[in-house]
Amino acid sequence: MADVFRFIKLIYFLAMKSLHILLSILGLGFLISCKKSGYETRDGSVYYKDYLLREADYASFEVLNDLFAKDKKHAYYRGISLTDADGASFLALNDHYGKDKTMVFYCDNYLDFKLFETKRKDKISRIYNADASTFEVLESSEYAKDKNRCYNKDIGFAVSDLASFQPLDYGYGKDNVTGYFNLKPIPGSHGRSFTVLSANYSKDKQHVYYTSRAADGPPFSDIHRIPLATPDSFTVIGMYYATDQVHAFYKDHCLPAAAPASFRQWNANEINYARDSTHIYFQEKLIMEADKASFHLLTDFYAQDANAVFYEHRPLSASDITTFTVLGLGYAKDANQVYYEGKLLKKADPVSFALVDNDADRDAADKYYSYKDGHRIKPE
């Protein structure tokens, strides 16, 4: 019985330890800890997470919040002394911003992702040219302003009307004069009516805007008007799809053949396909040959209807729909051919062609050749 009791205690201990690790990773460690701060004073010394702060003054030490603290001479972020900060006048404005009578600081703790090792690192920036006496944090914890400008983290930027500036979602902002994206004014925008619709779409009473971000277009994010879009009836219906009363859109492309009243993204997960009452679309491309009644998606951008197989918007004219199979990683085959991203792999043997697991030098092979990213590898 004692052994059973010890076993139950061990299971409970391991379960609680696993929960603690999980919540710590998610930033929720406070749910199972009574400690609200990493700072601790004991035996005449000051510690941050058991690290001795040798220069800290025990008698005057004060914890300001979970991350900031001060004594009569110094200010601290996560136990790190802020260079030249005046402890006596230092204030913690939130978990990122702090200031004394003359200086403003932005501090952050972030994960530095590396291939074989990931570490947490601290970033401590003095915001030069910030006016400490008027510096205040806005409703978003990473935005602030003083009498001269606004700030995002440690970067200052000019706005047309400081009093009315407000940060919005997805990197947007606005004041009573204009809208902003990536800390820059949106040319021609109307600030009072500027509204964020999604990560990619925004509008005001005059225009609709599309934001192309680094992942889906140019090297840098950019925002521009959609010429034919009507703000009053403009509605986002997917990650990249939208409609107004007259048109349907993919990103900033108008789809002239689409019927906006029936136009829909394929589903919540399939963000590259859409349909209306008569047509199927891949992104901005109309799939002319598709039979809407029987058209269905496979995987890896392959699709099929009663008459043909498609890759993205292109029909694969040589394919055999009865034996067509998607293998994965862009590869597919039928009884006669092998395909990679919709292109024929000449001389590949469909009977023996298969994916290869756990091999860095190739991802597929048949009885004659090996392949990597759709290219035949010459035998050594």
XYZ file of N, CA, C and O in Angstrom, residues 60-250:
764
model
N 16.609 51.026 0.588
C 15.713 51.850 -0.225
C 15.109 51.095 -1.405
O 14.395 51.687 -2.218
N 15.378 49.802 -1.492
C 14.925 49.044 -2.664
C 13.395 48.949 -2.692
O 12.756 48.676 -1.670
N 12.840 49.178 -3.893
C 11.381 49.170 -4.070
C 11.021 48.440 -5.355
O 11.538 48.774 -6.426
N 10.142 47.462 -5.265
C 9.631 46.765 -6.450
C 8.497 47.591 -7.042
O 7.530 47.926 -6.353
N 8.611 47.934 -8.336
C 7.613 48.774 -8.992
C 6.537 47.963 -9.714
O 5.378 48.336 -9.713
N 6.933 46.891 -10.348
C 5.981 45.939 -10.942
C 6.713 44.614 -11.125
O 7.791 44.415 -10.555
N 6.214 43.723 -11.925
C 6.848 42.410 -12.068
C 8.268 42.496 -12.604
O 9.085 41.607 -12.362
N 8.577 43.559 -13.369
C 9.843 43.623 -14.091
C 10.740 44.773 -13.665
O 11.963 44.671 -13.740
N 10.155 45.880 -13.261
C 10.940 47.064 -12.888
C 11.049 47.195 -11.370
O 10.118 46.838 -10.628
N 12.187 47.725 -10.939
C 12.401 48.037 -9.528
C 13.379 49.214 -9.461
O 13.943 49.639 -10.481
N 13.589 49.739 -8.256
C 14.524 50.859 -8.095
C 15.011 50.919 -6.656
O 14.435 50.313 -5.748
N 16.102 51.642 -6.473
C 16.521 52.054 -5.142
C 16.875 53.538 -5.234
O 16.566 54.193 -6.235
N 17.531 54.087 -4.235
C 17.769 55.528 -4.215
C 18.762 55.993 -5.290
O 18.810 57.179 -5.615
N 19.502 55.042 -5.900
C 20.491 55.419 -6.900
C 20.214 54.834 -8.281
O 20.569 55.439 -9.300
N 19.624 53.647 -8.352
C 19.527 52.926 -9.616
C 18.093 52.514 -9.924
O 17.241 52.447 -9.032
N 17.878 52.193 -11.218
C 16.628 51.560 -11.658
C 16.990 50.237 -12.318
O 18.095 50.076 -12.869
N 16.055 49.270 -12.280
C 16.357 47.913 -12.756
C 15.217 47.392 -13.630
O 14.031 47.653 -13.373
N 15.608 46.640 -14.656
C 14.655 45.870 -15.454
C 15.111 44.418 -15.431
O 16.228 44.116 -15.828
N 14.276 43.540 -14.926
C 14.623 42.118 -14.794
C 15.999 41.933 -14.137
O 16.787 41.091 -14.533
N 16.256 42.765 -13.159
C 17.505 42.667 -12.410
C 18.690 43.346 -13.059
O 19.787 43.357 -12.493
N 18.505 43.944 -14.232
C 19.594 44.622 -14.940
C 19.522 46.110 -14.630
O 18.465 46.730 -14.788
N 20.617 46.686 -14.213
C 20.660 48.108 -13.906
C 20.576 48.926 -15.188
O 21.292 48.653 -16.165
N 19.683 49.904 -15.217
C 19.523 50.778 -16.381
C 20.573 51.873 -16.310
O 20.560 52.711 -15.403
N 21.461 51.871 -17.277
C 22.610 52.785 -17.262
C 22.155 54.236 -17.172
O 21.324 54.698 -17.964
N 22.703 54.954 -16.204
C 22.495 56.393 -15.997
C 21.101 56.752 -15.505
O 20.796 57.935 -15.314
N 20.226 55.766 -15.297
C 18.885 56.096 -14.809
C 18.967 56.579 -13.360
O 19.778 56.092 -12.563
N 18.108 57.540 -13.003
C 18.060 58.087 -11.653
C 17.009 57.324 -10.847
O 15.803 57.438 -11.093
N 17.486 56.528 -9.900
C 16.577 55.683 -9.145
C 15.552 56.458 -8.346
O 14.390 56.057 -8.258
N 15.950 57.569 -7.782
C 15.051 58.315 -6.908
C 13.801 58.798 -7.640
O 12.710 58.822 -7.074
N 13.946 59.168 -8.920
C 12.802 59.711 -9.665
C 12.204 58.715 -10.657
O 11.276 59.061 -11.391
N 12.701 57.492 -10.666
C 12.285 56.540 -11.707
C 10.858 56.051 -11.476
O 10.446 55.743 -10.351
N 10.112 55.942 -12.571
C 8.747 55.428 -12.553
C 8.616 54.311 -13.584
O 9.141 54.422 -14.693
N 7.923 53.255 -13.235
C 7.562 52.208 -14.205
C 6.201 52.573 -14.780
O 5.215 52.678 -14.050
N 6.138 52.785 -16.102
C 4.889 53.170 -16.740
C 4.043 51.955 -17.117
O 2.831 52.025 -17.129
N 4.689 50.864 -17.464
C 4.046 49.560 -17.667
C 5.159 48.522 -17.680
O 6.258 48.785 -17.175
N 4.956 47.365 -18.270
C 5.989 46.324 -18.271
C 7.105 46.587 -19.281
O 8.080 45.826 -19.325
N 6.977 47.618 -20.119
C 7.993 47.926 -21.126
C 8.638 49.299 -20.942
O 9.832 49.459 -21.136
N 7.844 50.290 -20.611
C 8.345 51.658 -20.529
C 8.614 52.061 -19.095
O 7.837 51.750 -18.172
N 9.713 52.784 -18.920
C 10.029 53.402 -17.653
C 10.705 54.736 -17.898
O 11.254 54.976 -18.983
N 10.668 55.621 -16.912
C 11.306 56.936 -17.090
C 11.734 57.483 -15.741
O 11.212 57.110 -14.689
N 12.726 58.382 -15.796
C 13.066 59.183 -14.627
C 12.832 60.646 -14.988
O 12.150 60.942 -15.975
N 13.405 61.576 -14.263
C 13.103 62.993 -14.494
C 13.663 63.522 -15.809
O 13.211 64.556 -16.299
N 14.596 62.793 -16.429
C 15.187 63.292 -17.683
C 15.230 62.269 -18.811
O 15.379 62.651 -19.973
N 15.098 60.968 -18.524
C 15.295 59.938 -19.540
C 14.117 58.981 -19.601
O 13.433 58.745 -18.604
N 13.934 58.399 -20.807
C 12.884 57.409 -21.025
C 13.526 56.128 -21.556
O 14.436 56.177 -22.396
N 13.036 54.980 -21.094
C 13.584 53.680 -21.500
C 12.470 52.789 -22.034
O 11.341 52.814 -21.534
N 12.829 51.997 -23.061
C 11.949 50.914 -23.511
C 12.697 49.606 -23.301
O 13.840 49.456 -23.745
N 12.055 48.667 -22.639
C 12.708 47.397 -22.320
C 11.818 46.233 -22.761
O 10.592 46.313 -22.713
N 12.460 45.157 -23.168
C 11.706 43.989 -23.605
C 12.528 42.738 -23.348
O 13.759 42.790 -23.237
N 11.838 41.627 -23.247
C 12.465 40.322 -23.102
C 11.887 39.428 -24.182
O 10.672 39.298 -24.294
N 12.741 38.839 -25.003
C 12.254 38.128 -26.181
C 13.018 36.821 -26.368
O 14.095 36.613 -25.810
N 12.407 35.944 -27.179
C 13.050 34.681 -27.515
C 13.928 34.865 -28.743
O 13.467 35.336 -29.785
N 15.189 34.498 -28.633
C 16.123 34.540 -29.752
C 16.198 33.129 -30.337
O 16.854 32.251 -29.797
N 15.464 32.922 -31.441
C 15.359 31.578 -32.016
C 16.608 31.246 -32.826
O 16.988 31.979 -33.732
N 17.222 30.122 -32.505
C 18.355 29.624 -33.264
C 18.155 28.133 -33.512
O 17.352 27.481 -32.839
N 18.888 27.597 -34.471
C 18.651 26.234 -34.920
C 18.784 25.221 -33.788
O 17.930 24.374 -33.592
N 19.843 25.314 -33.034
C 20.097 24.306 -32.007
C 19.931 24.837 -30.585
O 20.033 24.089 -29.627
N 19.683 26.128 -30.445
C 19.576 26.693 -29.117
C 18.705 27.938 -29.161
O 18.899 28.806 -29.995
N 17.728 28.006 -28.291
C 16.865 29.174 -28.190
C 17.029 29.774 -26.806
O 16.926 29.071 -25.800
N 17.306 31.068 -26.754
C 17.545 31.737 -25.486
C 16.629 32.948 -25.354
O 16.217 33.529 -26.346
N 16.341 33.300 -24.120
C 15.668 34.563 -23.848
C 16.716 35.656 -23.714
O 17.752 35.464 -23.089
N 16.437 36.801 -24.335
C 17.370 37.919 -24.264
C 16.624 39.176 -23.832
O 15.425 39.330 -24.074
N 17.356 40.071 -23.219
C 16.795 41.351 -22.785
C 17.239 42.451 -23.734
O 18.402 42.497 -24.144
N 16.305 43.324 -24.070
C 16.609 44.502 -24.868
C 16.291 45.728 -24.028
O 15.164 45.894 -23.564
N 17.280 46.566 -23.829
C 17.093 47.790 -23.050
C 17.544 48.961 -23.902
O 18.703 49.048 -24.305
N 16.610 49.842 -24.233
C 16.911 50.979 -25.110
C 16.556 52.277 -24.403
O 15.443 52.431 -23.891
N 17.480 53.195 -24.409
C 17.135 54.554 -23.998
C 16.551 55.261 -25.213
O 17.116 55.204 -26.305
N 15.416 55.904 -25.054
C 14.774 56.620 -26.165
C 15.285 58.051 -26.152
O 14.791 58.906 -25.408
N 16.289 58.296 -26.950
C 16.872 59.629 -27.020
C 15.868 60.593 -27.648
O 15.060 60.210 -28.508
N 15.902 61.814 -27.226
C 15.029 62.895 -27.700
C 13.605 62.815 -27.148
O 12.791 63.697 -27.424
N 13.281 61.762 -26.404
C 11.966 61.719 -25.769
C 11.913 62.728 -24.627
O 12.888 62.905 -23.890
N 10.794 63.389 -24.479
C 10.609 64.362 -23.402
C 10.014 63.646 -22.193
O 8.838 63.292 -22.176
N 10.846 63.451 -21.177
C 10.428 62.637 -20.029
C 9.264 63.257 -19.269
O 8.383 62.546 -18.775
N 9.217 64.557 -19.180
C 8.183 65.195 -18.359
C 6.787 64.997 -18.929
O 5.802 64.976 -18.172
N 6.669 64.855 -20.258
C 5.336 64.683 -20.868
C 5.125 63.280 -21.426
O 4.071 63.004 -22.006
N 6.073 62.401 -21.248
C 5.988 61.065 -21.832
C 4.930 60.233 -21.114
O 4.923 60.134 -19.886
N 4.038 59.622 -21.886
C 2.988 58.777 -21.309
C 2.699 57.606 -22.230
O 2.844 57.699 -23.455
N 2.267 56.499 -21.645
C 1.937 55.298 -22.400
C 0.495 55.393 -22.883
O -0.395 55.842 -22.148
N 0.264 54.965 -24.127
C -1.082 54.937 -24.670
C -1.766 53.626 -24.299
O -1.196 52.780 -23.622
N -2.990 53.425 -24.792
C -3.769 52.248 -24.409
C -3.094 50.944 -24.793
O -3.288 49.921 -24.157
N -2.318 50.946 -25.886
C -1.546 49.763 -26.259
C -0.208 49.835 -25.556
O 0.449 50.872 -25.552
N 0.225 48.737 -24.962
C 1.411 48.764 -24.105
C 2.696 49.072 -24.859
O 3.705 49.389 -24.245
N 2.693 48.976 -26.182
C 3.907 49.238 -26.947
C 3.872 50.591 -27.660
O 4.717 50.878 -28.494
N 2.872 51.418 -27.353
C 2.783 52.765 -27.920
C 2.802 53.790 -26.801
O 2.283 53.555 -25.699
N 3.383 54.954 -27.109
C 3.452 56.035 -26.134
C 3.553 57.359 -26.898
O 3.664 57.382 -28.130
N 3.535 58.457 -26.150
C 3.704 59.764 -26.786
C 4.256 60.753 -25.775
O 4.171 60.544 -24.555
N 4.844 61.834 -26.289
C 5.204 62.976 -25.464
C 4.675 64.227 -26.172
O 3.846 64.122 -27.085
N 5.133 65.387 -25.813
C 4.597 66.619 -26.398
C 5.011 66.821 -27.859
O 4.430 67.662 -28.545
N 5.972 66.000 -28.334
C 6.509 66.218 -29.673
C 6.141 65.153 -30.698
O 6.003 65.455 -31.886
N 6.002 63.895 -30.252
C 5.811 62.800 -31.208
C 5.193 61.582 -30.515
O 5.025 61.581 -29.290
N 4.905 60.561 -31.330
C 4.462 59.275 -30.794
C 5.604 58.277 -30.873
O 6.603 58.493 -31.570
N 5.440 57.144 -30.174
C 6.473 56.118 -30.132
C 5.833 54.744 -30.234
O 4.775 54.494 -29.665
N 6.502 53.876 -30.987
C 6.173 52.465 -30.982
C 7.418 51.726 -30.514
O 8.463 51.793 -31.174
N 7.313 51.074 -29.381
C 8.488 50.509 -28.735
C 9.511 51.627 -28.535
O 9.205 52.612 -27.883
N 10.692 51.523 -29.146
C 11.695 52.575 -28.956
C 11.857 53.467 -30.180
O 12.828 54.205 -30.290
N 10.885 53.434 -31.099
C 10.977 54.201 -32.340
C 9.997 55.368 -32.287
O 8.792 55.191 -32.086
N 10.495 56.566 -32.475
C 9.650 57.754 -32.522
C 9.142 58.006 -33.933
O 9.845 57.747 -34.909
N 7.923 58.518 -34.050
C 7.377 58.857 -35.364
C 6.419 60.034 -35.226
O 5.765 60.225 -34.204
N 6.356 60.830 -36.291
C 5.539 62.038 -36.283
C 4.094 61.701 -36.640
O 3.831 60.828 -37.474
N 3.160 62.378 -36.018
C 1.746 62.264 -36.368
C 1.182 63.664 -36.559
O 1.761 64.657 -36.108
N 0.050 63.727 -37.234
C -0.536 65.030 -37.531
C -1.194 65.652 -36.317
O -1.173 66.873 -36.139
N -1.812 64.832 -35.463
C -2.520 65.343 -34.295
C -2.249 64.442 -33.095
O -2.847 63.378 -32.947
N -1.328 64.869 -32.253
C -0.929 64.060 -31.100
C -2.092 63.762 -30.162
O -2.222 62.655 -29.642
N -2.949 64.718 -29.948
C -4.014 64.563 -28.961
C -4.985 63.447 -29.331
O -5.520 62.768 -28.459
N -5.196 63.242 -30.630
C -6.204 62.268 -31.040
C -5.618 60.959 -31.552
O -6.369 60.051 -31.926
N -4.299 60.821 -31.554
C -3.717 59.593 -32.112
C -4.107 58.379 -31.284
O -4.068 58.396 -30.053
N -4.468 57.294 -31.993
C -4.739 56.027 -31.318
C -4.190 54.861 -32.131
O -4.381 54.811 -33.350
N -3.483 53.949 -31.512
C -3.015 52.750 -32.222
C -4.182 51.821 -32.493
O -5.105 51.701 -31.683
N -4.136 51.144 -33.645
C -5.146 50.174 -34.029
C -4.484 48.820 -34.226
O -3.267 48.689 -34.095
N -5.247 47.816 -34.566
C -4.707 46.469 -34.749
C -3.837 46.378 -35.998
O -3.956 47.163 -36.933
N -2.970 45.352 -36.019
C -2.199 44.953 -37.195
C -1.235 46.027 -37.700
O -0.904 46.071 -38.880
N -0.752 46.897 -36.828
C 0.221 47.893 -37.248
C -0.376 49.173 -37.802
O 0.349 50.036 -38.304
N -1.704 49.323 -37.714
C -2.364 50.547 -38.169
C -2.512 51.524 -37.004
O -2.387 51.179 -35.839
N -2.844 52.755 -37.345
C -3.174 53.766 -36.365
C -3.948 54.876 -37.042
O -4.098 54.886 -38.273
N -4.433 55.819 -36.260
C -5.134 56.951 -36.855
C -5.168 58.110 -35.874
O -5.009 57.937 -34.658
N -5.357 59.310 -36.405
C -5.714 60.462 -35.596
C -6.868 61.175 -36.304
O -7.455 60.611 -37.244
N -7.198 62.358 -35.915
C -8.328 63.057 -36.527
C -8.032 63.557 -37.935
O -8.945 64.050 -38.615
N -6.781 63.405 -38.374
C -6.399 63.918 -39.691
C -6.187 62.799 -40.701
O -6.702 62.844 -41.820
N -5.455 61.766 -40.319
C -5.050 60.750 -41.292
C -4.962 59.370 -40.652
O -4.964 59.233 -39.426
N -4.877 58.335 -41.497
C -4.594 56.985 -41.035
C -3.117 56.690 -41.173
O -2.396 57.368 -41.934
N -2.645 55.669 -40.458
C -1.223 55.322 -40.465
C -1.066 53.817 -40.633
O -1.894 53.026 -40.177
N 0.038 53.430 -41.285
C 0.442 52.028 -41.322
C 1.951 51.963 -41.213
O 2.671 52.718 -41.875
N 2.439 51.086 -40.364
C 3.875 50.964 -40.112
C 4.500 52.301 -39.739
O 5.579 52.653 -40.219
N 3.778 53.052 -38.916
C 4.254 54.322 -38.349
C 4.366 55.431 -39.384
O 4.968 56.474 -39.109
N 3.775 55.242 -40.542
C 3.809 56.268 -41.591
C 2.387 56.623 -42.006
O 1.499 55.769 -42.035
N 2.141 57.901 -42.361
C 0.796 58.290 -42.796
C 0.423 57.619 -44.114
O 1.270 57.392 -44.978
N -0.851 57.283 -44.261
C -1.375 56.713 -45.499
C -1.813 57.882 -46.373
O -2.766 58.599 -46.020
N -1.147 58.120 -47.491
C -1.451 59.301 -48.305
C -2.923 59.357 -48.705
O -3.496 58.376 -49.165
N -3.533 60.511 -48.506
C -4.912 60.717 -48.916
C -5.960 60.127 -48.007
O -7.153 60.227 -48.297
N -5.566 59.514 -46.899
C -6.545 58.871 -46.022
C -7.246 59.899 -45.136
O -6.717 60.976 -44.854
N -8.433 59.528 -44.672
C -9.248 60.381 -43.812
C -9.258 59.777 -42.413
O -9.849 58.726 -42.176
N -8.587 60.446 -41.486
C -8.347 59.859 -40.175
C -9.590 59.581 -39.372
O -9.715 58.523 -38.748
N -10.534 60.487 -39.338
C -11.710 60.320 -38.486
C -12.521 59.081 -38.866
O -13.098 58.406 -38.011
N -12.562 58.766 -40.165
C -13.373 57.633 -40.616
C -12.548 56.386 -40.903
O -13.097 55.359 -41.311
N -11.242 56.441 -40.657
C -10.372 55.304 -40.972
C -10.699 54.119 -40.074
O -10.787 54.243 -38.849
N -10.886 52.941 -40.699
C -11.285 51.735 -39.984
C -10.464 50.547 -40.455
O -10.251 50.376 -41.655
N -10.006 49.725 -39.533
C -9.294 48.497 -39.864
C -10.311 47.375 -40.012
O -11.107 47.117 -39.103
N -10.282 46.694 -41.157
C -11.202 45.594 -41.422
C -10.569 44.237 -41.158
O -11.245 43.298 -40.735
N -9.286 44.103 -41.437
C -8.544 42.859 -41.223
C -7.067 43.205 -41.293
O -6.696 44.371 -41.459
N -6.221 42.197 -41.205
C -4.779 42.444 -41.329
C -4.422 43.035 -42.683
O -3.445 43.780 -42.816
N -5.215 42.729 -43.707
C -4.891 43.150 -45.072
C -5.741 44.300 -45.597
O -5.333 44.988 -46.533
N -6.914 44.485 -45.040
C -7.827 45.487 -45.586
C -8.166 46.558 -44.553
O -8.352 46.279 -43.364
N -8.303 47.795 -45.037
C -8.760 48.918 -44.229
C -9.506 49.877 -45.149
O -9.440 49.768 -46.378
N -10.209 50.836 -44.559
C -10.959 51.772 -45.388
C -11.229 53.052 -44.606
O -11.127 53.101 -43.376
N -11.585 54.099 -45.336
C -12.160 55.299 -44.746
C -13.382 55.672 -45.573
O -13.842 54.870 -46.393
N -13.930 56.843 -45.397
C -15.166 57.187 -46.098
C -14.957 57.407 -47.594
O -15.928 57.423 -48.356
N -13.692 57.520 -48.016
C -13.410 57.803 -49.423
C -12.789 56.624 -50.169
O -13.039 56.447 -51.358
N -11.961 55.813 -49.501
C -11.163 54.808 -50.188
C -11.124 53.500 -49.402
O -11.355 53.466 -48.192
N -10.793 52.430 -50.137
C -10.467 51.134 -49.537
C -8.995 50.868 -49.807
O -8.488 51.178 -50.891
N -8.300 50.265 -48.834
C -6.854 50.060 -48.931
C -6.533 48.575 -48.770
O -7.153 47.869 -47.974
N -5.525 48.141 -49.532
C -5.003 46.788 -49.359
C -3.563 46.888 -48.876
O -2.747 47.649 -49.423
N -3.241 46.102 -47.872
C -1.891 46.067 -47.326
C -1.217 44.779 -47.746
O -1.625 43.693 -47.345
N -0.207 44.890 -48.591
C 0.590 43.717 -48.962
C 1.740 43.618 -47.975
O 2.544 44.531 -47.847
N 1.761 42.513 -47.254
C 2.774 42.330 -46.221
C 3.900 41.461 -46.746
O 3.770 40.812 -47.781
N 4.991 41.410 -46.021
C 6.210 40.756 -46.509
C 5.964 39.313 -46.926
O 6.548 38.829 -47.880
N 5.070 38.604 -46.246
C 4.873 37.183 -46.533
C 4.122 36.934 -47.835
O 4.201 35.865 -48.408
N 3.358 37.917 -48.323
C 2.531 37.640 -49.488
C 2.818 38.552 -50.675
O 2.020 38.675 -51.583
N 3.970 39.198 -50.684
C 4.223 40.072 -51.819
C 5.624 40.630 -51.834
O 6.600 39.889 -51.799
N 5.736 41.946 -51.826
C 7.049 42.581 -51.942
C 7.893 42.364 -50.693
O 7.385 41.912 -49.669
N 9.175 42.694 -50.783
C 10.051 42.471 -49.630
C 9.605 43.241 -48.394
O 9.884 42.838 -47.282
N 8.939 44.377 -48.586
C 8.509 45.170 -47.449
C 7.005 45.401 -47.531
O 6.417 45.408 -48.605
N 6.391 45.610 -46.400
C 4.964 45.861 -46.380
C 4.653 47.175 -47.082
O 5.424 48.126 -47.045
N 3.483 47.201 -47.721
C 3.082 48.378 -48.458
C 1.565 48.478 -48.423
O 0.870 47.459 -48.390
N 1.032 49.694 -48.414
C -0.411 49.886 -48.421
C -0.777 50.818 -49.568
O -0.084 51.805 -49.828
N -1.850 50.466 -50.281
C -2.274 51.294 -51.407
C -3.768 51.142 -51.629
O -4.401 50.199 -51.150
N -4.342 52.071 -52.360
C -5.779 52.074 -52.609
C -6.165 50.976 -53.595
O -5.393 50.608 -54.478
N -7.407 50.499 -53.446
C -8.006 49.606 -54.435
C -8.930 50.478 -55.287
O -9.998 50.901 -54.806
N -8.565 50.776 -56.513
C -9.261 51.821 -57.277
C -10.764 51.622 -57.431
O -11.533 52.569 -57.332
N -11.233 50.394 -57.687
C -12.645 50.176 -57.989
C -13.500 49.876 -56.759
O -14.721 49.739 -56.886
N -12.899 49.761 -55.598
C -13.642 49.367 -54.398
C -14.461 50.521 -53.837
O -14.003 51.669 -53.794
N -15.675 50.201 -53.389
C -16.576 51.196 -52.801
C -16.616 51.021 -51.291
O -17.034 49.967 -50.795
N -16.195 52.025 -50.518
C -16.079 51.851 -49.062
C -17.382 51.470 -48.369
O -17.388 50.626 -47.467
N -18.494 52.065 -48.746
C -19.745 51.856 -48.019
C -20.178 50.397 -47.983
O -20.695 49.915 -46.968
N -19.968 49.672 -49.097
C -20.433 48.286 -49.159
C -19.300 47.273 -49.100
O -19.531 46.070 -49.224
N -18.078 47.730 -48.873
C -16.922 46.834 -48.900
C -16.939 45.914 -47.686
O -17.052 46.355 -46.544
N -16.807 44.595 -47.947
C -16.857 43.590 -46.886
C -15.754 42.560 -47.102
O -15.598 42.030 -48.203
N -15.007 42.262 -46.058
C -13.977 41.222 -46.114
C -14.648 39.868 -45.911
O -15.397 39.669 -44.950
N -14.388 38.910 -46.811
C -15.022 37.589 -46.708
C -13.997 36.461 -46.564
O -14.358 35.288 -46.590
N -12.725 36.792 -46.442
C -11.675 35.796 -46.273
C -10.362 36.491 -46.024
O -10.296 37.715 -45.928
N -9.291 35.720 -45.907
C -8.004 36.345 -45.655
C -7.615 37.307 -46.777
O -7.110 38.401 -46.526
N -7.838 36.895 -48.017
C -7.458 37.716 -49.161
C -8.635 38.090 -50.057
O -8.451 38.752 -51.064
N -9.823 37.639 -49.734
C -10.989 37.906 -50.579
C -11.908 38.937 -49.931
O -12.067 38.980 -48.706
N -12.552 39.743 -50.783
C -13.489 40.754 -50.321
C -14.479 41.059 -51.441
O -14.250 40.706 -52.606
N -15.571 41.719 -51.084
C -16.559 42.130 -52.072
C -17.080 43.518 -51.735
O -16.976 43.980 -50.583
N -17.615 44.197 -52.732
C -18.508 45.318 -52.489
C -19.794 45.050 -53.258
O -20.020 43.926 -53.725
N -20.625 46.029 -53.412
C -21.914 45.787 -54.038
C -21.793 45.395 -55.512
O -22.663 44.707 -56.057
N -20.674 45.779 -56.140
C -20.527 45.585 -57.589
C -19.440 44.585 -57.941
O -19.531 43.882 -58.947
N -18.384 44.471 -57.130
C -17.202 43.710 -57.499
C -16.835 42.669 -56.435
O -17.230 42.776 -55.279
N -16.014 41.720 -56.853
C -15.301 40.834 -55.933
C -13.813 41.071 -56.128
O -13.365 41.478 -57.218
N -13.036 40.821 -55.069
C -11.613 41.132 -55.103
C -10.805 39.982 -54.514
O -11.229 39.327 -53.552
N -9.621 39.759 -55.100
C -8.585 38.957 -54.476
C -7.422 39.894 -54.201
O -6.858 40.494 -55.122
